[in-house]
């Protein structure tokens, strides 16, 4: 998962600093590396990038001095290609035929290896292991076509998740895959136009959101304004990632017309209805208390409390300076991260039944540690784990780094066996139907593959004519 942003101004402006601030707002989408590219006075593309968070990878003072008309930025969380320096974005290319361009990408292309082997067979030399470079090669393998034409032909051959922003020829070009896996939104402040992964980036920039970029849409932004084109690829249905609403996106973002905050609160409400039904109205619970696993379980916990009438307290405090455990790379660091990150307040918990709302259970490591902490260290009478998504039982191939199926706890255990394994007194999940209803989009527009294994079908039978 990554975050991307682009900015275009018809007159020179401090756009690199805008992009820097936008990346800062999108930091939750990737913490491994960050980069910014902009178009210089002479039309060449300049790029700065490095490992780490935005403020360590980039020099804010330098960015604030840059005056340009177009810029793009990227925060990286490695899915395809690993953490090597050569995979840090933006990726840039200099060609005699089409000039220079830079690209930032959010998403994942499951068939990238197959396409890469085919391109290498035709003489292509790759410099990185990232699937984003494949897109550059596909463009370069459209000889004689103008850039926009070459781009739309290249995208026609891609199957999977891609939200892209290009810098080319003093233009900003944005594209979203025909299935709409990853979000991409259009915003404006005065005469500056922005494209970003999430609308929360616009809030920091004082920009207003115009609209979502549609699945299958290419937008070209230049001196003459914004023009919209279509990727020549039809798709039977859309696949907006349901997990963006559950966990990944910031709650203050609006994605495909849906407030992430409202969706999470609806998930908590739905969970409360089924959970309190099963617990017999919770009458047998000892001074029950609802709490959320911070931060992504908190809003669903508020919804749960409102719906059930059971009081809510922030009984588990998160160390704001630790990373998100779900995206830390090794098992050892992940386990340490849970203890470093979460501190339950004993005086609030002792002797009570605690309803703990979490957004999802992936490996189960966090849930086991939390249940132990609450019972053994804080003296909770009971720990009732309520999960505001269905069991994650299948891996994601579209840009979220869920582990392989053998490491997903819900793929190996279910029901009573899973409850015992986690060490909780009761365990409740949201059903897929409840999740879809909570988001409020038709099921035919959502990807729920990590919950039900229904991956995108092979929908494009057009033959490659590279
Ligand atoms: S498989 Fe899951 S995480 Fe991946 S795109 Fe689909 S809903 Fe999102």
Short mmCIF file of C-alpha atoms and ligand atoms in Angstrom, two decimals:
data_model
loop_
_atom_site.label_atom_id
_atom_site.label_comp_id
_atom_site.label_asym_id
_atom_site.label_seq_id
_atom_site.Cartn_x
_atom_site.Cartn_y
_atom_site.Cartn_z
CA UNK A 1 0.00 0.00 0.00
CA UNK A 2 1.25 3.45 -0.83
CA UNK A 3 0.10 7.05 -0.95
CA UNK A 4 0.39 9.27 -4.01
CA UNK A 5 -0.20 12.93 -4.77
CA UNK A 6 0.25 15.29 -7.71
CA UNK A 7 -0.14 19.07 -8.13
CA UNK A 8 -0.45 21.32 -11.18
CA UNK A 9 -0.51 25.12 -11.37
CA UNK A 10 -0.85 27.14 -14.60
CA UNK A 11 1.68 29.62 -13.16
CA UNK A 12 4.83 28.78 -11.15
CA UNK A 13 4.08 28.03 -7.48
CA UNK A 14 5.61 26.27 -4.48
CA UNK A 15 4.12 22.93 -5.49
CA UNK A 16 6.93 20.75 -4.11
CA UNK A 17 6.07 22.04 -0.65
CA UNK A 18 2.36 21.35 -1.32
CA UNK A 19 3.27 17.79 -2.30
CA UNK A 20 5.47 17.45 0.80
CA UNK A 21 2.53 18.49 3.01
CA UNK A 22 0.19 16.18 1.11
CA UNK A 23 2.56 13.26 1.67
CA UNK A 24 2.67 14.16 5.36
CA UNK A 25 -1.14 13.77 5.44
CA UNK A 26 -0.85 10.45 3.59
CA UNK A 27 1.94 9.07 5.80
CA UNK A 28 -0.36 6.33 7.17
CA UNK A 29 -0.34 4.73 3.68
CA UNK A 30 3.40 4.03 3.72
CA UNK A 31 6.31 4.58 6.06
CA UNK A 32 9.24 2.87 4.32
CA UNK A 33 10.25 5.60 1.90
CA UNK A 34 9.15 8.90 0.38
CA UNK A 35 9.95 10.89 -2.74
CA UNK A 36 9.00 13.97 -4.76
CA UNK A 37 9.65 14.82 -8.43
CA UNK A 38 8.98 18.12 -10.16
CA UNK A 39 9.42 19.68 -13.59
CA UNK A 40 12.27 22.18 -13.70
CA UNK A 41 12.35 25.47 -15.69
CA UNK A 42 14.01 23.77 -18.67
CA UNK A 43 11.45 20.94 -18.73
CA UNK A 44 13.71 18.34 -17.14
CA UNK A 45 12.47 16.28 -14.21
CA UNK A 46 14.22 16.56 -10.84
CA UNK A 47 13.68 13.93 -8.16
CA UNK A 48 14.48 13.65 -4.46
CA UNK A 49 13.75 10.44 -2.57
CA UNK A 50 14.99 8.29 0.26
CA UNK A 51 14.10 5.75 2.94
CA UNK A 52 12.07 6.59 6.02
CA UNK A 53 9.19 8.86 6.91
CA UNK A 54 8.48 12.00 4.87
CA UNK A 55 10.37 14.32 7.21
CA UNK A 56 13.49 12.14 7.23
CA UNK A 57 13.47 11.17 3.54
CA UNK A 58 12.99 14.72 2.23
CA UNK A 59 14.35 18.17 3.09
CA UNK A 60 11.35 20.39 3.79
CA UNK A 61 13.43 23.58 3.55
CA UNK A 62 14.57 22.60 0.05
CA UNK A 63 11.01 21.71 -1.01
CA UNK A 64 9.71 25.09 0.21
CA UNK A 65 12.18 26.91 -2.09
CA UNK A 66 11.19 25.06 -5.27
CA UNK A 67 8.94 26.94 -7.67
CA UNK A 68 7.42 24.85 -10.46
CA UNK A 69 4.20 24.14 -12.31
CA UNK A 70 3.87 20.43 -11.68
CA UNK A 71 5.04 17.94 -9.06
CA UNK A 72 4.27 14.40 -7.85
CA UNK A 73 5.01 12.57 -4.60
CA UNK A 74 4.89 9.09 -3.11
CA UNK A 75 5.03 7.41 0.29
CA UNK A 76 5.98 3.77 0.01
CA UNK A 77 4.99 0.67 1.81
CA UNK A 78 6.56 -2.20 -0.11
CA UNK A 79 4.26 -4.89 -1.46
CA UNK A 80 5.76 -5.76 -4.86
CA UNK A 81 9.49 -5.36 -5.28
CA UNK A 82 10.68 -5.26 -1.68
CA UNK A 83 12.42 -2.43 0.18
CA UNK A 84 15.44 -1.91 -2.09
CA UNK A 85 16.44 1.71 -2.80
CA UNK A 86 15.88 1.22 -6.55
CA UNK A 87 12.17 0.68 -5.87
CA UNK A 88 11.61 4.00 -4.08
CA UNK A 89 9.29 6.24 -6.10
CA UNK A 90 8.83 8.44 -8.08
CA UNK A 91 10.37 6.38 -10.86
CA UNK A 92 11.70 8.52 -13.69
CA UNK A 93 12.63 7.89 -17.32
CA UNK A 94 14.44 10.00 -19.90
CA UNK A 95 13.78 9.22 -23.56
CA UNK A 96 14.73 10.94 -26.81
CA UNK A 97 11.44 10.06 -28.44
CA UNK A 98 9.03 11.14 -25.71
CA UNK A 99 11.09 13.30 -23.36
CA UNK A 100 11.24 12.81 -19.60
CA UNK A 101 8.55 11.50 -17.34
CA UNK A 102 8.03 10.50 -13.71
CA UNK A 103 5.41 8.20 -12.21
CA UNK A 104 4.00 7.38 -8.77
CA UNK A 105 1.87 4.27 -8.24
CA UNK A 106 -0.45 2.90 -5.59
CA UNK A 107 -1.62 -0.67 -6.09
CA UNK A 108 -0.30 -4.03 -7.15
CA UNK A 109 -0.24 -5.89 -10.45
CA UNK A 110 -0.59 -9.63 -9.79
CA UNK A 111 0.59 -10.66 -13.27
CA UNK A 112 3.58 -8.28 -13.32
CA UNK A 113 6.14 -11.13 -13.36
CA UNK A 114 4.56 -12.75 -16.42
CA UNK A 115 4.46 -9.45 -18.27
CA UNK A 116 8.03 -8.67 -17.23
CA UNK A 117 9.31 -11.97 -18.59
CA UNK A 118 7.54 -11.24 -21.88
CA UNK A 119 9.09 -7.75 -22.07
CA UNK A 120 12.56 -9.03 -21.16
CA UNK A 121 12.17 -11.50 -24.02
CA UNK A 122 11.78 -8.45 -26.28
CA UNK A 123 14.94 -6.84 -24.96
CA UNK A 124 13.68 -4.70 -22.06
CA UNK A 125 16.21 -4.14 -19.23
CA UNK A 126 14.66 -3.50 -15.83
CA UNK A 127 16.46 -1.49 -13.16
CA UNK A 128 14.15 -2.29 -10.24
CA UNK A 129 12.01 -5.18 -9.04
CA UNK A 130 8.94 -2.96 -8.69
CA UNK A 131 5.82 -3.61 -10.77
CA UNK A 132 5.63 0.14 -11.42
CA UNK A 133 8.62 -0.04 -13.76
CA UNK A 134 6.64 -2.46 -15.88
CA UNK A 135 4.25 0.39 -16.69
CA UNK A 136 7.15 2.53 -17.96
CA UNK A 137 8.32 -0.31 -20.21
CA UNK A 138 4.83 -0.93 -21.53
CA UNK A 139 4.66 2.75 -22.51
CA UNK A 140 8.04 2.60 -24.24
CA UNK A 141 6.88 -0.47 -26.19
CA UNK A 142 4.29 1.60 -28.07
CA UNK A 143 6.56 3.01 -30.80
CA UNK A 144 5.39 6.00 -32.78
CA UNK A 145 2.46 6.83 -30.52
CA UNK A 146 2.18 10.15 -28.66
CA UNK A 147 2.61 9.80 -24.88
CA UNK A 148 -1.08 9.83 -23.96
CA UNK A 149 -1.93 7.29 -26.63
CA UNK A 150 1.00 5.08 -25.57
CA UNK A 151 -0.10 5.34 -21.93
CA UNK A 152 -3.70 4.34 -22.60
CA UNK A 153 -2.54 1.40 -24.75
CA UNK A 154 -0.11 0.35 -22.00
CA UNK A 155 -2.83 0.50 -19.33
CA UNK A 156 -5.08 -1.60 -21.52
CA UNK A 157 -2.69 -4.51 -20.89
CA UNK A 158 -2.71 -4.22 -17.10
CA UNK A 159 -4.85 -6.36 -14.83
CA UNK A 160 -4.88 -5.42 -11.18
CA UNK A 161 -4.77 -2.39 -8.96
CA UNK A 162 -3.23 0.87 -10.09
CA UNK A 163 -3.81 4.46 -9.21
CA UNK A 164 -1.14 6.47 -11.02
CA UNK A 165 0.05 10.04 -11.40
CA UNK A 166 2.53 10.99 -14.13
CA UNK A 167 4.58 14.10 -14.78
CA UNK A 168 5.18 14.56 -18.48
CA UNK A 169 5.78 17.55 -20.73
CA UNK A 170 4.65 20.02 -18.04
CA UNK A 171 1.41 18.09 -17.68
CA UNK A 172 0.01 16.10 -14.79
CA UNK A 173 -1.69 12.87 -15.89
CA UNK A 174 -3.70 10.72 -13.45
CA UNK A 175 -5.17 7.28 -14.11
CA UNK A 176 -7.22 4.79 -12.08
CA UNK A 177 -7.63 1.14 -13.00
CA UNK A 178 -10.96 0.07 -14.56
CA UNK A 179 -11.94 -1.76 -11.36
CA UNK A 180 -11.27 1.17 -9.02
CA UNK A 181 -9.35 -0.89 -6.44
CA UNK A 182 -7.40 1.98 -4.89
CA UNK A 183 -8.85 5.42 -4.24
CA UNK A 184 -7.84 8.50 -6.25
CA UNK A 185 -9.43 11.91 -5.82
CA UNK A 186 -9.33 15.27 -7.57
CA UNK A 187 -9.15 18.58 -5.67
CA UNK A 188 -8.56 22.27 -6.23
CA UNK A 189 -7.34 25.36 -4.42
CA UNK A 190 -7.65 28.51 -6.52
CA UNK A 191 -6.12 27.63 -9.88
CA UNK A 192 -3.99 24.75 -8.48
CA UNK A 193 -5.33 21.27 -9.23
CA UNK A 194 -4.42 18.29 -7.04
CA UNK A 195 -4.74 14.52 -7.37
CA UNK A 196 -4.28 12.39 -4.24
CA UNK A 197 -4.90 8.94 -2.79
CA UNK A 198 -7.22 10.36 -0.14
CA UNK A 199 -9.15 13.56 0.41
CA UNK A 200 -7.51 14.10 3.83
CA UNK A 201 -4.46 15.42 1.91
CA UNK A 202 -6.60 18.26 0.52
CA UNK A 203 -7.68 19.39 4.00
CA UNK A 204 -4.08 20.15 4.99
CA UNK A 205 -3.54 22.02 1.71
CA UNK A 206 -6.68 24.15 2.07
CA UNK A 207 -8.01 22.55 -1.12
CA UNK A 208 -11.54 21.31 -1.72
CA UNK A 209 -12.37 17.90 -3.07
CA UNK A 210 -13.91 18.05 -6.54
CA UNK A 211 -14.68 14.37 -7.08
CA UNK A 212 -13.33 10.83 -7.20
CA UNK A 213 -11.43 9.93 -10.33
CA UNK A 214 -13.61 7.26 -11.91
CA UNK A 215 -12.50 3.67 -12.44
CA UNK A 216 -11.00 3.47 -15.93
CA UNK A 217 -10.52 7.24 -16.21
CA UNK A 218 -7.41 9.13 -17.35
CA UNK A 219 -7.28 12.84 -16.51
CA UNK A 220 -4.84 15.20 -18.19
CA UNK A 221 -4.25 18.48 -16.37
CA UNK A 222 -2.38 21.27 -18.16
CA UNK A 223 -2.64 24.95 -19.19
CA UNK A 224 -5.95 24.29 -20.92
CA UNK A 225 -7.58 22.76 -17.80
CA UNK A 226 -8.65 19.15 -17.07
CA UNK A 227 -9.54 16.70 -19.81
CA UNK A 228 -10.99 13.26 -19.16
CA UNK A 229 -10.34 10.14 -21.25
CA UNK A 230 -11.14 6.44 -20.87
CA UNK A 231 -8.72 3.51 -20.67
CA UNK A 232 -9.71 1.29 -23.64
CA UNK A 233 -10.60 -1.64 -21.40
CA UNK A 234 -14.08 -2.60 -20.31
CA UNK A 235 -14.68 -4.20 -16.91
CA UNK A 236 -17.80 -6.05 -15.87
CA UNK A 237 -17.91 -4.56 -12.39
CA UNK A 238 -16.00 -2.43 -9.93
CA UNK A 239 -13.79 -3.66 -7.09
CA UNK A 240 -13.34 -0.84 -4.58
CA UNK A 241 -11.26 -2.26 -1.73
CA UNK A 242 -13.52 -2.84 1.30
CA UNK A 243 -10.45 -2.95 3.53
CA UNK A 244 -9.78 0.75 2.90
CA UNK A 245 -13.00 1.44 4.83
CA UNK A 246 -12.26 -1.13 7.52
CA UNK A 247 -8.66 -0.24 8.31
CA UNK A 248 -6.40 1.41 5.84
CA UNK A 249 -7.77 4.84 4.92
CA UNK A 250 -7.86 7.75 7.32
CA UNK A 251 -11.30 8.22 8.91
CA UNK A 252 -11.43 11.85 7.76
CA UNK A 253 -11.27 10.79 4.09
CA UNK A 254 -14.17 10.35 1.69
CA UNK A 255 -13.66 7.50 -0.76
CA UNK A 256 -15.96 6.84 -3.68
CA UNK A 257 -18.55 9.06 -2.08
CA UNK A 258 -18.46 7.29 1.29
CA UNK A 259 -17.19 8.85 4.53
CA UNK A 260 -14.70 6.38 6.05
CA UNK A 261 -15.67 7.61 9.51
CA UNK A 262 -19.38 6.93 8.93
CA UNK A 263 -18.64 3.51 7.45
CA UNK A 264 -16.60 2.51 10.52
CA UNK A 265 -19.28 3.75 12.88
CA UNK A 266 -21.90 1.77 10.95
CA UNK A 267 -19.69 -1.33 11.25
CA UNK A 268 -19.63 -0.89 15.03
CA UNK A 269 -23.40 -0.44 15.19
CA UNK A 270 -24.05 -3.58 13.14
CA UNK A 271 -21.59 -5.51 15.29
CA UNK A 272 -23.40 -4.37 18.45
CA UNK A 273 -26.75 -5.58 17.14
CA UNK A 274 -25.56 -9.12 16.42
CA UNK A 275 -23.20 -9.29 19.40
CA UNK A 276 -25.67 -8.18 22.08
CA UNK A 277 -28.25 -10.56 20.58
CA UNK A 278 -25.80 -13.45 21.08
CA UNK A 279 -24.81 -12.31 24.55
CA UNK A 280 -28.46 -12.26 25.62
CA UNK A 281 -28.57 -8.45 25.82
CA UNK A 282 -25.32 -8.54 27.84
CA UNK A 283 -27.33 -8.87 31.08
CA UNK A 284 -24.99 -11.49 32.50
CA UNK A 285 -21.90 -9.33 31.94
CA UNK A 286 -20.22 -7.67 34.91
CA UNK A 287 -20.27 -3.84 34.53
CA UNK A 288 -19.58 -4.17 30.79
CA UNK A 289 -17.38 -1.60 29.10
CA UNK A 290 -16.74 -1.04 25.37
CA UNK A 291 -13.28 -0.04 24.23
CA UNK A 292 -11.56 0.05 20.85
CA UNK A 293 -8.10 -1.09 19.91
CA UNK A 294 -6.54 2.23 18.97
CA UNK A 295 -6.59 3.72 16.47
CA UNK A 296 -8.53 1.88 13.79
CA UNK A 297 -10.93 0.06 16.18
CA UNK A 298 -11.92 3.22 18.05
CA UNK A 299 -14.62 4.57 15.73
CA UNK A 300 -16.33 1.19 15.38
CA UNK A 301 -16.22 0.93 19.19
CA UNK A 302 -18.03 4.28 19.48
CA UNK A 303 -20.70 2.98 17.10
CA UNK A 304 -20.96 -0.21 19.15
CA UNK A 305 -21.42 1.79 22.36
CA UNK A 306 -24.04 4.11 20.85
CA UNK A 307 -26.06 1.19 19.48
CA UNK A 308 -25.82 -1.05 22.57
CA UNK A 309 -26.02 1.60 25.28
CA UNK A 310 -22.92 0.05 26.94
CA UNK A 311 -20.55 2.82 28.06
CA UNK A 312 -17.38 3.50 26.06
CA UNK A 313 -14.00 4.35 27.54
CA UNK A 314 -10.58 4.73 25.91
CA UNK A 315 -9.35 1.99 28.24
CA UNK A 316 -6.40 1.03 26.03
CA UNK A 317 -3.97 3.84 25.33
CA UNK A 318 -1.72 3.80 22.32
CA UNK A 319 1.81 5.12 22.27
CA UNK A 320 1.50 7.67 19.46
CA UNK A 321 5.14 7.27 18.50
CA UNK A 322 5.07 3.59 17.64
CA UNK A 323 4.30 2.32 14.15
CA UNK A 324 1.20 0.41 13.15
CA UNK A 325 1.81 -3.25 14.02
CA UNK A 326 0.03 -4.57 10.95
CA UNK A 327 2.66 -3.15 8.66
CA UNK A 328 5.84 -3.88 10.54
CA UNK A 329 7.90 -6.36 8.58
CA UNK A 330 9.05 -9.19 10.87
CA UNK A 331 7.25 -11.40 13.34
CA UNK A 332 9.66 -10.49 16.14
CA UNK A 333 9.25 -6.74 15.69
CA UNK A 334 5.52 -7.24 15.29
CA UNK A 335 5.25 -8.99 18.64
CA UNK A 336 7.38 -6.38 20.39
CA UNK A 337 5.31 -3.70 18.73
CA UNK A 338 2.09 -4.83 20.43
CA UNK A 339 3.61 -4.46 23.88
CA UNK A 340 5.34 -1.20 23.08
CA UNK A 341 2.27 0.23 21.48
CA UNK A 342 -0.72 -0.55 23.71
CA UNK A 343 -1.15 0.19 27.40
CA UNK A 344 -4.46 -0.90 28.99
CA UNK A 345 -5.52 1.09 32.09
CA UNK A 346 -5.91 -1.37 34.97
CA UNK A 347 -8.01 0.88 37.22
CA UNK A 348 -10.66 1.13 34.50
CA UNK A 349 -10.69 -2.56 33.59
CA UNK A 350 -10.31 -4.58 36.79
CA UNK A 351 -13.27 -6.84 37.58
CA UNK A 352 -15.25 -5.83 34.49
CA UNK A 353 -16.34 -7.55 31.29
CA UNK A 354 -14.51 -5.75 28.50
CA UNK A 355 -15.91 -5.62 24.96
CA UNK A 356 -12.85 -4.97 22.80
CA UNK A 357 -13.56 -3.77 19.26
CA UNK A 358 -10.79 -4.35 16.71
CA UNK A 359 -10.96 -3.66 12.98
CA UNK A 360 -9.61 -7.04 11.86
CA UNK A 361 -7.66 -10.10 12.94
CA UNK A 362 -4.90 -11.06 10.52
CA UNK A 363 -2.31 -13.34 12.14
CA UNK A 364 -3.97 -13.19 15.56
CA UNK A 365 -0.75 -12.11 17.30
CA UNK A 366 -2.14 -8.78 18.53
CA UNK A 367 -5.42 -10.28 19.76
CA UNK A 368 -3.65 -12.96 21.82
CA UNK A 369 -1.35 -10.39 23.46
CA UNK A 370 -4.21 -7.99 24.16
CA UNK A 371 -6.37 -10.71 25.73
CA UNK A 372 -3.44 -11.73 27.96
CA UNK A 373 -2.73 -8.14 28.97
CA UNK A 374 -6.36 -7.42 29.81
CA UNK A 375 -6.90 -10.58 31.85
CA UNK A 376 -3.52 -11.26 33.48
CA UNK A 377 -2.21 -7.74 34.03
CA UNK A 378 -5.41 -5.74 34.36
CA UNK A 379 -7.77 -8.26 36.00
CA UNK A 380 -10.57 -8.08 33.44
CA UNK A 381 -13.38 -10.48 34.37
CA UNK A 382 -14.06 -11.31 30.74
CA UNK A 383 -12.62 -10.34 27.36
CA UNK A 384 -15.10 -10.26 24.47
CA UNK A 385 -13.39 -9.66 21.13
CA UNK A 386 -15.66 -7.99 18.56
CA UNK A 387 -14.19 -7.58 15.07
CA UNK A 388 -15.62 -4.94 12.74
CA UNK A 389 -14.91 -6.97 9.59
CA UNK A 390 -15.43 -10.59 8.49
CA UNK A 391 -12.61 -13.12 9.10
CA UNK A 392 -9.56 -12.37 6.88
CA UNK A 393 -9.09 -15.82 5.39
CA UNK A 394 -7.51 -15.07 1.98
CA UNK A 395 -4.46 -13.03 0.93
CA UNK A 396 -4.72 -9.76 -0.97
CA UNK A 397 -3.09 -9.49 -4.40
CA UNK A 398 -4.11 -5.89 -4.99
CA UNK A 399 -1.77 -3.87 -2.80
CA UNK A 400 -2.38 -4.64 0.88
CA UNK A 401 0.30 -6.79 2.45
CA UNK A 402 -1.75 -9.50 4.10
CA UNK A 403 0.34 -12.65 4.64
CA UNK A 404 -0.07 -15.89 2.72
CA UNK A 405 -3.08 -18.05 3.52
CA UNK A 406 -1.14 -20.38 5.82
CA UNK A 407 -0.33 -17.43 8.12
CA UNK A 408 -3.88 -16.07 8.27
CA UNK A 409 -5.35 -17.33 11.50
CA UNK A 410 -8.92 -17.33 10.17
CA UNK A 411 -7.84 -19.61 7.30
CA UNK A 412 -6.66 -22.22 9.78
CA UNK A 413 -9.16 -21.93 12.62
CA UNK A 414 -12.74 -20.88 13.03
CA UNK A 415 -15.52 -20.75 15.61
CA UNK A 416 -14.77 -22.24 19.01
CA UNK A 417 -11.23 -23.34 18.03
CA UNK A 418 -10.31 -19.79 17.04
CA UNK A 419 -11.86 -18.33 20.21
CA UNK A 420 -9.79 -20.70 22.35
CA UNK A 421 -6.63 -19.98 20.37
CA UNK A 422 -7.04 -16.24 20.91
CA UNK A 423 -7.77 -16.77 24.59
CA UNK A 424 -10.95 -14.67 24.69
CA UNK A 425 -14.29 -15.40 26.37
CA UNK A 426 -16.28 -14.70 23.25
CA UNK A 427 -15.48 -13.80 19.67
CA UNK A 428 -17.74 -12.02 17.18
CA UNK A 429 -17.14 -11.00 13.59
CA UNK A 430 -19.10 -8.75 11.28
CA UNK A 431 -20.69 -10.73 8.45
CA UNK A 432 -19.89 -9.83 4.85
CA UNK A 433 -23.48 -8.66 4.31
CA UNK A 434 -23.22 -6.40 7.37
CA UNK A 435 -19.89 -4.99 6.12
CA UNK A 436 -21.36 -4.21 2.70
CA UNK A 437 -24.38 -2.54 4.28
CA UNK A 438 -22.16 -0.51 6.64
CA UNK A 439 -20.08 0.85 3.74
CA UNK A 440 -23.26 1.60 1.80
CA UNK A 441 -21.99 0.75 -1.69
CA UNK A 442 -23.58 -2.11 -3.67
CA UNK A 443 -21.77 -5.42 -3.22
CA UNK A 444 -21.16 -5.40 -6.98
CA UNK A 445 -18.85 -2.38 -6.53
CA UNK A 446 -16.76 -3.75 -3.65
CA UNK A 447 -13.80 -6.11 -3.47
CA UNK A 448 -14.20 -8.46 -0.52
CA UNK A 449 -11.72 -11.09 -1.73
CA UNK A 450 -9.68 -11.27 1.47
CA UNK A 451 -12.90 -12.23 3.27
CA UNK A 452 -14.56 -14.54 0.73
CA UNK A 453 -11.85 -15.49 -1.80
CA UNK A 454 -13.82 -14.00 -4.70
CA UNK A 455 -10.96 -12.44 -6.64
CA UNK A 456 -11.39 -10.33 -9.73
CA UNK A 457 -12.26 -12.54 -12.66
CA UNK A 458 -10.35 -12.61 -15.89
CA UNK A 459 -12.44 -9.98 -17.60
CA UNK A 460 -10.21 -8.81 -20.37
CA UNK A 461 -9.70 -11.34 -23.11
CA UNK A 462 -8.07 -8.93 -25.52
CA UNK A 463 -4.74 -10.21 -26.80
CA UNK A 464 -1.55 -8.31 -26.14
CA UNK A 465 -0.20 -6.58 -29.24
CA UNK A 466 2.97 -5.12 -27.76
S1 LIG B 1 -8.45 -8.53 -1.28
FE1 LIG B 1 -9.11 -7.38 0.55
S2 LIG B 1 -7.47 -5.92 0.94
FE2 LIG B 1 -7.20 -6.65 -1.15
S3 LIG B 1 -8.29 -5.20 -2.47
FE3 LIG B 1 -9.74 -6.82 -1.99
S4 LIG B 1 -10.81 -6.13 -0.13
FE4 LIG B 1 -8.97 -4.87 -0.37
#
